[in-house]
Amino acid sequence: MTSERFLSTPAQSTSDRAADIAAADNFLVVDHLSVRFPTHDGLVQAVTDLSFSVKRGETLGIVGESGSGKSVSSMAVLGLHDAKSTRLEGSIRVGGQEVVGADESTLRKLRGKEVAMIFQDPLTALHPFYSVGRQIAEAYRIHHKVSKGEARKRAIEMLDRVGIPQAKNRVDDFPHQFSGGMRQRAMIAMSLVNDPKLLIADEPTTALDVTVQAQILDLLQDLQREFNSAIIMITHDLGVIAELADEVLVMYGGRAVETGATKQILTHPEMPYTWGLLSSVPEVSADEDARLIPIPGNPPSLLNPPSGCPFNPRCTHKDKVPGDLCVTTLPELLPARVGPSHRRRCHLPDPEVIYLTEVLPEIAPDLIDPTTGEPIAALQEIAAASEAEANADSRGDQR
Amino acid sequence: MTETQPHAASRIDWATAESILEVVNLKKYFPVKSSGVLRRTIAQVQAVDGVSFSVPRGGSLGLVGESGCGKSTTGRLITRLYEPTAGEIRFEGKDIAALSRKEMLPLRSEIQMIFQDPYSSLNPRHTVGTIVGTPLQVHKMVPEKKVLDRVRELLEVVGLNPEHYNRYPNEFSGGQRQRIGIARALALQPKLLVADEPVSALDVSIQAQVVNLLQDVQREFNIAFLFIAHDLAVVRHFCPEVAVMYLGKIVEVADRETLYSQPHHPYTQALLSAVPDVKQAAVGGRRDRIRLEGDVPSPVNPPSGCRFRTRCWKAQDICAKQEPPLLQIGPRHKVACHFAGQRGSTGNVPITLDVLGVNSHGDPVPGATRASNLEDPGYSPAFSDLETHKRRSEKLADR
Ligand SMILES: Nc1ncnc2c1ncn2[C@@H]1O[C@H](COP(=O)(O)OP(=O)(O)O)[C@@H](O)[C@H]1O
Ligand SMILES: Nc1ncnc2c1ncn2[C@@H]1O[C@H](COP(=O)(O)OP(=O)(O)O)[C@@H](O)[C@H]1O
Ligand code: SF4
Ligand code: SF4
Ligand SMILES: [Mg+2]
Ligand SMILES: [Mg+2]
């Protein structure tokens, strides 16, 4: 992974040669994407100046609270926004093919075959009146000229692969005859029937119980290993990100606010909103008497976004920034202090110090060595390792 | 069998604390009707099938388990929104399970409920003032002239602007609506609050605000909580004592230190191992997850003996023949498993033979009798020792 992964400032745009080289093995490249919806109340700025990329075989986690633009940006990748009521800017390239402005027939070839999506609610993807098997078979026939019998065989094979017991006997069942976890599997089978190279999973386990969630996440990882597909995992659950994602993109108010390798972001976050996410969620392994530290206030309006940093109305650290920069000037997504691939959008001059001395002791006192006041060795080792790993990566990219 | 670790000392002494609520062998069966004109009852959904537990005055007991295991039904039985099929609900020592509506009326104010959905649980046509003020009027909590003052006070307690009493629910965000629901519940100064998934519908950054508010009101007004949730981390954070349900039964209950660090029931172990954990993933990579196969069986026709046996890797003959009782195995630890033990232990002699009066195949031993106290709620000073399989008594002072 290279620092060109999450570009934001025009000075480092893709016209840059180094970036072009890095982009070559990225299957998906989203570049300065903005998605806006004109409405009666005004212009909803759902996604603003968003750039990221994903390689095959790699998982990108997108995290952020509801309304932060996660679904809107992933729908843009599939060209699902209605051209008439949406203002799209920037570029989205899937396997080199531009999606923004592409015609419907180009998009149809892309959907299912190159990129597939799974949703939180499988009933949005599965029609109640057709059998599960028939729907999977039809999805296969869109991209393959095969007989109905062969498509049915393929549907059974897919149901079997996603772990539906006795797939042969269940293929003619209707969606309502499946349990919640089985429906989710059936939808995954349908999404994967054409071996897509990129799978976008939009909160695929949010409605599921933890043991079923664990089954589905295992399944996605197995399938990724088998097909070397790229995965975008959208979730508000940092635990899911921690287990699954190689890279993380934290979104707030339609913008990327922090990006980098997962371990880096989880152990050395440098953006107050990411700190807020980490400190407001209880963990099964946390100190049980630690008080949760909520993020004050509510998510920002996308009709009238705050001036300056989008997080400033809720940020408890803005007094550490000189002057009134936080309220007047939008911080750029710049390389972080720690970690080579790590970027964050914040004016704080020394976020890594504030995190280790103020934030970490509050949210995870057990990760601080009581005698030295330093973070425990394990954390430092990880930082060093992820740094070394990232250095090796960027050397590899230069070849 | 591995050695049992000493159980962590507790702050409130749950063994001697006076209980405000004792539930004994509580059952709720829902009839399944035929679809014809006659609508005969053709089966029973055994939603809650013999649960016993106790909640001390001012304490909180967490009830966790996956969807459909009977948590909400238990909560609704205690608030008498549902009629119990069998069992006792002793509130302040008095059995309220069979009370008529009229007899319940004076108790209504003492047991209140908070619901999951902050959208459907508030009447959209009533102002906040009416929603919070009506219970005050109905139960004549304050003189008519003072109702508005009290409403303002309550809004202030839950962190809302007291001058917003004239607004309608739709003018508030999800987190704020949940605060309104809490204000309504507090209006009657209840002694027991049944909170059914009170933060599950809220965005992560808002959940912490509401959890902290509930903790504050609990401490300030000394309210006992039955805290129902499927999120194991939130329950651990809120409740010093936690009960795990599976398919209508409590399978394990213990102080949280014991339950989360030394679960002795295979289902609890599987459930906990499935929870993604940020900190663990950040410092130590993936956990050793127990992969549960298949789905939860139907509560209409649950498995004989132990209800978890169809998915349990430790199951033996006796598990199909004898239902394991919820046996006390530590000062504050009960578990319903013939082969209860820490993860990785492979018990081969059932720990339940003495109390059930059966042999290791699960067949009755002539002349032996079943212990009479197996449905008692709460803890007793005497409990079964996992090493000797004999009753052991521990002086409370020794702990
Ligand atoms: N078609 C639309 N018209 C107007 N606003 C929209 C439309 N689709 C989404 N939005 C708004 O865009 C914002 C981002 O939404 P979304 O991407 O769905 O958030 P999330 O991060 O929860 O997935 C939200 O405020 C949402 O209300
Ligand atoms: N009113 C009802 N009529 C029939 N069955 C019900 C009713 N309420 C709940 N059930 C069934 O009882 C079982 C337990 O449900 P519930 O208590 O809601 O579980 P939980 O809250 O743990 O998800 C489920 O199988 C559910 O379908
Ligand atoms: S730029 Fe300022 S307001 Fe924004 S996150 Fe950083 S410190 Fe907070
Ligand atoms: S009683 Fe038997 S089947 Fe049930 S949890 Fe214990 S070992 Fe498993
Ligand atoms: Mg979404
Ligand atoms: Mg429920």
GROMACS .gro file of N, CA, C and O in nm, chain B residues 98-185:
model
  352
  497ALA      N    1  -5.049  -1.362   3.863
  497ALA     CA    2  -5.190  -1.390   3.837
  497ALA      C    3  -5.281  -1.273   3.871
  497ALA      O    4  -5.403  -1.288   3.870
  498LEU      N    5  -5.225  -1.158   3.901
  498LEU     CA    6  -5.310  -1.045   3.939
  498LEU      C    7  -5.397  -0.999   3.821
  498LEU      O    8  -5.354  -1.003   3.706
  499SER      N    9  -5.516  -0.952   3.852
  499SER     CA   10  -5.603  -0.898   3.748
  499SER      C   11  -5.554  -0.759   3.711
  499SER      O   12  -5.471  -0.700   3.781
  500ARG      N   13  -5.608  -0.707   3.600
  500ARG     CA   14  -5.572  -0.572   3.558
  500ARG      C   15  -5.589  -0.471   3.670
  500ARG      O   16  -5.507  -0.384   3.692
  501LYS      N   17  -5.703  -0.486   3.740
  501LYS     CA   18  -5.735  -0.390   3.845
  501LYS      C   19  -5.637  -0.401   3.962
  501LYS      O   20  -5.590  -0.302   4.016
  502GLU      N   21  -5.607  -0.527   3.995
  502GLU     CA   22  -5.513  -0.549   4.105
  502GLU      C   23  -5.372  -0.498   4.069
  502GLU      O   24  -5.295  -0.461   4.155
  503MET      N   25  -5.343  -0.502   3.939
  503MET     CA   26  -5.210  -0.458   3.892
  503MET      C   27  -5.195  -0.306   3.897
  503MET      O   28  -5.083  -0.255   3.907
  504LEU      N   29  -5.306  -0.235   3.887
  504LEU     CA   30  -5.300  -0.090   3.868
  504LEU      C   31  -5.207  -0.017   3.964
  504LEU      O   32  -5.121   0.059   3.920
  505PRO      N   33  -5.219  -0.042   4.095
  505PRO     CA   34  -5.128   0.029   4.184
  505PRO      C   35  -4.980  -0.005   4.160
  505PRO      O   36  -4.892   0.074   4.193
  506LEU      N   37  -4.956  -0.124   4.101
  506LEU     CA   38  -4.816  -0.166   4.079
  506LEU      C   39  -4.760  -0.113   3.948
  506LEU      O   40  -4.640  -0.115   3.925
  507ARG      N   41  -4.851  -0.070   3.859
  507ARG     CA   42  -4.808  -0.024   3.727
  507ARG      C   43  -4.700   0.081   3.736
  507ARG      O   44  -4.609   0.086   3.655
  508SER      N   45  -4.713   0.171   3.835
  508SER     CA   46  -4.616   0.279   3.843
  508SER      C   47  -4.480   0.228   3.889
  508SER      O   48  -4.378   0.291   3.865
  509GLU      N   49  -4.478   0.114   3.956
  509GLU     CA   50  -4.352   0.068   4.014
  509GLU      C   51  -4.265  -0.006   3.913
  509GLU      O   52  -4.144  -0.014   3.930
  510ILE      N   53  -4.327  -0.065   3.812
  510ILE     CA   54  -4.253  -0.138   3.709
  510ILE      C   55  -4.277  -0.069   3.576
  510ILE      O   56  -4.391  -0.066   3.528
  511GLN      N   57  -4.175  -0.015   3.518
  511GLN     CA   58  -4.190   0.056   3.391
  511GLN      C   59  -4.101  -0.007   3.285
  511GLN      O   60  -4.008  -0.080   3.315
  512MET      N   61  -4.134   0.023   3.159
  512MET     CA   62  -4.061  -0.038   3.049
  512MET      C   63  -4.011   0.068   2.952
  512MET      O   64  -4.079   0.167   2.927
  513ILE      N   65  -3.890   0.046   2.899
  513ILE     CA   66  -3.838   0.130   2.791
  513ILE      C   67  -3.822   0.040   2.669
  513ILE      O   68  -3.768  -0.070   2.681
  514PHE      N   69  -3.868   0.087   2.554
  514PHE     CA   70  -3.870   0.002   2.436
  514PHE      C   71  -3.756   0.034   2.342
  514PHE      O   72  -3.695   0.140   2.347
  515GLN      N   73  -3.733  -0.061   2.251
  515GLN     CA   74  -3.624  -0.046   2.155
  515GLN      C   75  -3.646   0.067   2.057
  515GLN      O   76  -3.558   0.146   2.030
  516ASP      N   77  -3.767   0.072   2.002
  516ASP     CA   78  -3.790   0.159   1.887
  516ASP      C   79  -3.838   0.296   1.931
  516ASP      O   80  -3.953   0.313   1.970
  517PRO      N   81  -3.751   0.398   1.926
  517PRO     CA   82  -3.794   0.529   1.973
  517PRO      C   83  -3.891   0.595   1.875
  517PRO      O   84  -3.940   0.703   1.902
  518TYR      N   85  -3.919   0.528   1.762
  518TYR     CA   86  -4.012   0.587   1.665
  518TYR      C   87  -4.154   0.540   1.690
  518TYR      O   88  -4.247   0.619   1.696
  519SER      N   89  -4.171   0.408   1.708
  519SER     CA   90  -4.308   0.358   1.721
  519SER      C   91  -4.357   0.361   1.865
  519SER      O   92  -4.476   0.346   1.890
  520SER      N   93  -4.269   0.382   1.963
  520SER     CA   94  -4.316   0.373   2.100
  520SER      C   95  -4.370   0.506   2.155
  520SER      O   96  -4.418   0.511   2.266
  521LEU      N   97  -4.362   0.613   2.074
  521LEU     CA   98  -4.420   0.740   2.118
  521LEU      C   99  -4.534   0.778   2.024
  521LEU      O  100  -4.520   0.770   1.903
  522ASN      N  101  -4.645   0.820   2.081
  522ASN     CA  102  -4.759   0.860   1.998
  522ASN      C  103  -4.726   0.988   1.922
  522ASN      O  104  -4.701   1.093   1.983
  523PRO      N  105  -4.725   0.980   1.787
  523PRO     CA  106  -4.681   1.096   1.708
  523PRO      C  107  -4.776   1.216   1.720
  523PRO      O  108  -4.737   1.328   1.691
  524ARG      N  109  -4.901   1.193   1.763
  524ARG     CA  110  -4.998   1.303   1.769
  524ARG      C  111  -4.998   1.374   1.904
  524ARG      O  112  -5.071   1.470   1.922
  525HIS      N  113  -4.919   1.324   1.998
  525HIS     CA  114  -4.914   1.389   2.129
  525HIS      C  115  -4.786   1.468   2.146
  525HIS      O  116  -4.680   1.427   2.098
  526THR      N  117  -4.797   1.581   2.214
  526THR     CA  118  -4.675   1.657   2.243
  526THR      C  119  -4.596   1.583   2.350
  526THR      O  120  -4.649   1.497   2.421
  527VAL      N  121  -4.470   1.620   2.359
  527VAL     CA  122  -4.384   1.561   2.460
  527VAL      C  123  -4.442   1.584   2.599
  527VAL      O  124  -4.440   1.497   2.686
  528GLY      N  125  -4.499   1.703   2.619
  528GLY     CA  126  -4.559   1.736   2.748
  528GLY      C  127  -4.670   1.637   2.783
  528GLY      O  128  -4.681   1.591   2.897
  529THR      N  129  -4.753   1.603   2.685
  529THR     CA  130  -4.862   1.509   2.709
  529THR      C  131  -4.807   1.369   2.734
  529THR      O  132  -4.852   1.298   2.825
  530ILE      N  133  -4.708   1.330   2.652
  530ILE     CA  134  -4.652   1.195   2.665
  530ILE      C  135  -4.593   1.173   2.804
  530ILE      O  136  -4.618   1.072   2.870
  531VAL      N  137  -4.518   1.270   2.852
  531VAL     CA  138  -4.453   1.255   2.983
  531VAL      C  139  -4.552   1.288   3.096
  531VAL      O  140  -4.545   1.229   3.204
  532GLY      N  141  -4.647   1.380   3.069
  532GLY     CA  142  -4.737   1.426   3.174
  532GLY      C  143  -4.853   1.332   3.203
  532GLY      O  144  -4.901   1.327   3.316
  533THR      N  145  -4.900   1.258   3.101
  533THR     CA  146  -5.018   1.173   3.120
  533THR      C  147  -5.003   1.073   3.236
  533THR      O  148  -5.091   1.066   3.321
  534PRO      N  149  -4.891   0.999   3.241
  534PRO     CA  150  -4.879   0.907   3.355
  534PRO      C  151  -4.882   0.980   3.489
  534PRO      O  152  -4.935   0.927   3.587
  535LEU      N  153  -4.831   1.103   3.492
  535LEU     CA  154  -4.834   1.180   3.617
  535LEU      C  155  -4.977   1.207   3.660
  535LEU      O  156  -5.011   1.202   3.778
  536GLN      N  157  -5.063   1.237   3.560
  536GLN     CA  158  -5.203   1.267   3.590
  536GLN      C  159  -5.280   1.142   3.626
  536GLN      O  160  -5.352   1.137   3.724
  537VAL      N  161  -5.259   1.036   3.544
  537VAL     CA  162  -5.335   0.912   3.567
  537VAL      C  163  -5.307   0.857   3.707
  537VAL      O  164  -5.397   0.814   3.777
  538HIS      N  165  -5.181   0.861   3.745
  538HIS     CA  166  -5.145   0.804   3.875
  538HIS      C  167  -5.144   0.910   3.985
  538HIS      O  168  -5.097   0.883   4.096
  539LYS      N  169  -5.192   1.030   3.951
  539LYS     CA  170  -5.199   1.140   4.048
  539LYS      C  171  -5.068   1.155   4.126
  539LYS      O  172  -5.067   1.163   4.249
  540MET      N  173  -4.959   1.160   4.050
  540MET     CA  174  -4.828   1.171   4.113
  540MET      C  175  -4.808   1.311   4.171
  540MET      O  176  -4.739   1.327   4.271
  541VAL      N  177  -4.861   1.412   4.103
  541VAL     CA  178  -4.848   1.550   4.151
  541VAL      C  179  -4.983   1.619   4.131
  541VAL      O  180  -5.062   1.577   4.046
  542PRO      N  181  -5.010   1.726   4.205
  542PRO     CA  182  -5.136   1.800   4.181
  542PRO      C  183  -5.140   1.851   4.037
  542PRO      O  184  -5.035   1.882   3.979
  543GLU      N  185  -5.260   1.859   3.983
  543GLU     CA  186  -5.282   1.899   3.845
  543GLU      C  187  -5.199   2.022   3.804
  543GLU      O  188  -5.141   2.028   3.697
  544LYS      N  189  -5.192   2.119   3.896
  544LYS     CA  190  -5.123   2.245   3.863
  544LYS      C  191  -4.973   2.225   3.847
  544LYS      O  192  -4.905   2.304   3.784
  545LYS      N  193  -4.923   2.120   3.910
  545LYS     CA  194  -4.778   2.101   3.913
  545LYS      C  195  -4.727   2.010   3.800
  545LYS      O  196  -4.607   1.987   3.789
  546VAL      N  197  -4.820   1.957   3.719
  546VAL     CA  198  -4.780   1.859   3.618
  546VAL      C  199  -4.675   1.916   3.524
  546VAL      O  200  -4.571   1.855   3.499
  547LEU      N  201  -4.700   2.036   3.473
  547LEU     CA  202  -4.608   2.093   3.376
  547LEU      C  203  -4.469   2.116   3.437
  547LEU      O  204  -4.367   2.089   3.373
  548ASP      N  205  -4.467   2.163   3.560
  548ASP     CA  206  -4.337   2.182   3.626
  548ASP      C  207  -4.260   2.052   3.633
  548ASP      O  208  -4.139   2.047   3.607
  549ARG      N  209  -4.333   1.946   3.670
  549ARG     CA  210  -4.268   1.816   3.684
  549ARG      C  211  -4.218   1.765   3.547
  549ARG      O  212  -4.111   1.707   3.536
  550VAL      N  213  -4.300   1.788   3.442
  550VAL     CA  214  -4.258   1.747   3.308
  550VAL      C  215  -4.127   1.816   3.271
  550VAL      O  216  -4.033   1.754   3.221
  551ARG      N  217  -4.123   1.947   3.299
  551ARG     CA  218  -4.000   2.023   3.268
  551ARG      C  219  -3.881   1.965   3.343
  551ARG      O  220  -3.773   1.950   3.288
  552GLU      N  221  -3.904   1.935   3.471
  552GLU     CA  222  -3.797   1.876   3.551
  552GLU      C  223  -3.747   1.746   3.489
  552GLU      O  224  -3.627   1.723   3.478
  553LEU      N  225  -3.842   1.661   3.449
  553LEU     CA  226  -3.806   1.531   3.394
  553LEU      C  227  -3.729   1.547   3.263
  553LEU      O  228  -3.632   1.476   3.237
  554LEU      N  229  -3.773   1.642   3.179
  554LEU     CA  230  -3.702   1.664   3.053
  554LEU      C  231  -3.559   1.707   3.081
  554LEU      O  232  -3.465   1.664   3.015
  555GLU      N  233  -3.545   1.788   3.182
  555GLU     CA  234  -3.411   1.833   3.220
  555GLU      C  235  -3.325   1.715   3.266
  555GLU      O  236  -3.208   1.703   3.228
  556VAL      N  237  -3.384   1.627   3.347
  556VAL     CA  238  -3.311   1.510   3.398
  556VAL      C  239  -3.255   1.427   3.283
  556VAL      O  240  -3.142   1.381   3.288
  557VAL      N  241  -3.333   1.410   3.177
  557VAL     CA  242  -3.287   1.326   3.066
  557VAL      C  243  -3.211   1.405   2.961
  557VAL      O  244  -3.183   1.355   2.852
  558GLY      N  245  -3.178   1.528   2.992
  558GLY     CA  246  -3.091   1.604   2.903
  558GLY      C  247  -3.160   1.667   2.784
  558GLY      O  248  -3.098   1.693   2.682
  559LEU      N  249  -3.292   1.692   2.797
  559LEU     CA  250  -3.361   1.763   2.689
  559LEU      C  251  -3.391   1.905   2.737
  559LEU      O  252  -3.396   1.932   2.857
  560ASN      N  253  -3.413   1.992   2.640
  560ASN     CA  254  -3.449   2.129   2.674
  560ASN      C  255  -3.589   2.131   2.737
  560ASN      O  256  -3.686   2.093   2.672
  561PRO      N  257  -3.603   2.177   2.863
  561PRO     CA  258  -3.733   2.170   2.930
  561PRO      C  259  -3.841   2.254   2.860
  561PRO      O  260  -3.960   2.230   2.878
  562GLU      N  261  -3.797   2.351   2.780
  562GLU     CA  262  -3.896   2.434   2.712
  562GLU      C  263  -3.950   2.368   2.585
  562GLU      O  264  -4.034   2.424   2.517
  563HIS      N  265  -3.904   2.249   2.554
  563HIS     CA  266  -3.951   2.181   2.433
  563HIS      C  267  -4.072   2.092   2.458
  563HIS      O  268  -4.105   2.008   2.377
  564TYR      N  269  -4.140   2.111   2.572
  564TYR     CA  270  -4.253   2.023   2.606
  564TYR      C  271  -4.367   2.034   2.507
  564TYR      O  272  -4.452   1.948   2.497
  565ASN      N  273  -4.368   2.142   2.429
  565ASN     CA  274  -4.478   2.161   2.335
  565ASN      C  275  -4.452   2.100   2.197
  565ASN      O  276  -4.533   2.111   2.107
  566ARG      N  277  -4.338   2.037   2.180
  566ARG     CA  278  -4.302   1.981   2.049
  566ARG      C  279  -4.354   1.839   2.034
  566ARG      O  280  -4.383   1.771   2.132
  567TYR      N  281  -4.356   1.795   1.909
  567TYR     CA  282  -4.403   1.659   1.877
  567TYR      C  283  -4.282   1.567   1.855
  567TYR      O  284  -4.173   1.615   1.820
  568PRO      N  285  -4.303   1.435   1.874
  568PRO     CA  286  -4.190   1.342   1.862
  568PRO      C  287  -4.110   1.357   1.732
  568PRO      O  288  -3.988   1.346   1.732
  569ASN      N  289  -4.180   1.385   1.621
  569ASN     CA  290  -4.107   1.389   1.494
  569ASN      C  291  -4.010   1.507   1.486
  569ASN      O  292  -3.933   1.518   1.391
  570GLU      N  293  -4.016   1.597   1.585
  570GLU     CA  294  -3.921   1.708   1.583
  570GLU      C  295  -3.792   1.672   1.655
  570GLU      O  296  -3.705   1.756   1.672
  571PHE      N  297  -3.783   1.546   1.699
  571PHE     CA  298  -3.664   1.504   1.773
  571PHE      C  299  -3.589   1.393   1.698
  571PHE      O  300  -3.649   1.317   1.622
  572SER      N  301  -3.458   1.385   1.724
  572SER     CA  302  -3.378   1.278   1.664
  572SER      C  303  -3.403   1.148   1.740
  572SER      O  304  -3.466   1.148   1.846
  573GLY      N  305  -3.353   1.037   1.688
  573GLY     CA  306  -3.372   0.906   1.750
  573GLY      C  307  -3.324   0.903   1.894
  573GLY      O  308  -3.392   0.853   1.984
  574GLY      N  309  -3.205   0.958   1.918
  574GLY     CA  310  -3.150   0.959   2.053
  574GLY      C  311  -3.236   1.042   2.147
  574GLY      O  312  -3.260   1.005   2.262
  575GLN      N  313  -3.286   1.155   2.096
  575GLN     CA  314  -3.370   1.240   2.179
  575GLN      C  315  -3.504   1.174   2.209
  575GLN      O  316  -3.557   1.185   2.319
  576ARG      N  317  -3.557   1.101   2.109
  576ARG     CA  318  -3.684   1.031   2.136
  576ARG      C  319  -3.666   0.926   2.243
  576ARG      O  320  -3.754   0.902   2.325
  577GLN      N  321  -3.549   0.859   2.240
  577GLN     CA  322  -3.526   0.759   2.343
  577GLN      C  323  -3.522   0.828   2.479
  577GLN      O  324  -3.570   0.775   2.578
  578ARG      N  325  -3.469   0.950   2.483
  578ARG     CA  326  -3.467   1.025   2.610
  578ARG      C  327  -3.610   1.055   2.654
  578ARG      O  328  -3.640   1.053   2.774
  579ILE      N  329  -3.698   1.087   2.559
  579ILE     CA  330  -3.838   1.112   2.595
  579ILE      C  331  -3.900   0.986   2.656
  579ILE      O  332  -3.969   0.992   2.759
  580GLY      N  333  -3.872   0.871   2.595
  580GLY     CA  334  -3.922   0.744   2.649
  580GLY      C  335  -3.870   0.720   2.790
  580GLY      O  336  -3.942   0.669   2.876
  581ILE      N  337  -3.747   0.759   2.815
  581ILE     CA  338  -3.690   0.742   2.948
  581ILE      C  339  -3.757   0.838   3.047
  581ILE      O  340  -3.792   0.800   3.159
  582ALA      N  341  -3.781   0.961   3.003
  582ALA     CA  342  -3.849   1.059   3.090
  582ALA      C  343  -3.988   1.007   3.127
  582ALA      O  344  -4.030   1.016   3.242
  583ARG      N  345  -4.059   0.949   3.028
  583ARG     CA  346  -4.192   0.897   3.056
  583ARG      C  347  -4.184   0.784   3.159
  583ARG      O  348  -4.266   0.776   3.250
  584ALA      N  349  -4.084   0.697   3.144
  584ALA     CA  350  -4.070   0.586   3.238
  584ALA      C  351  -4.035   0.636   3.377
  584ALA      O  352  -4.082   0.582   3.477
   0.00000   0.00000   0.00000
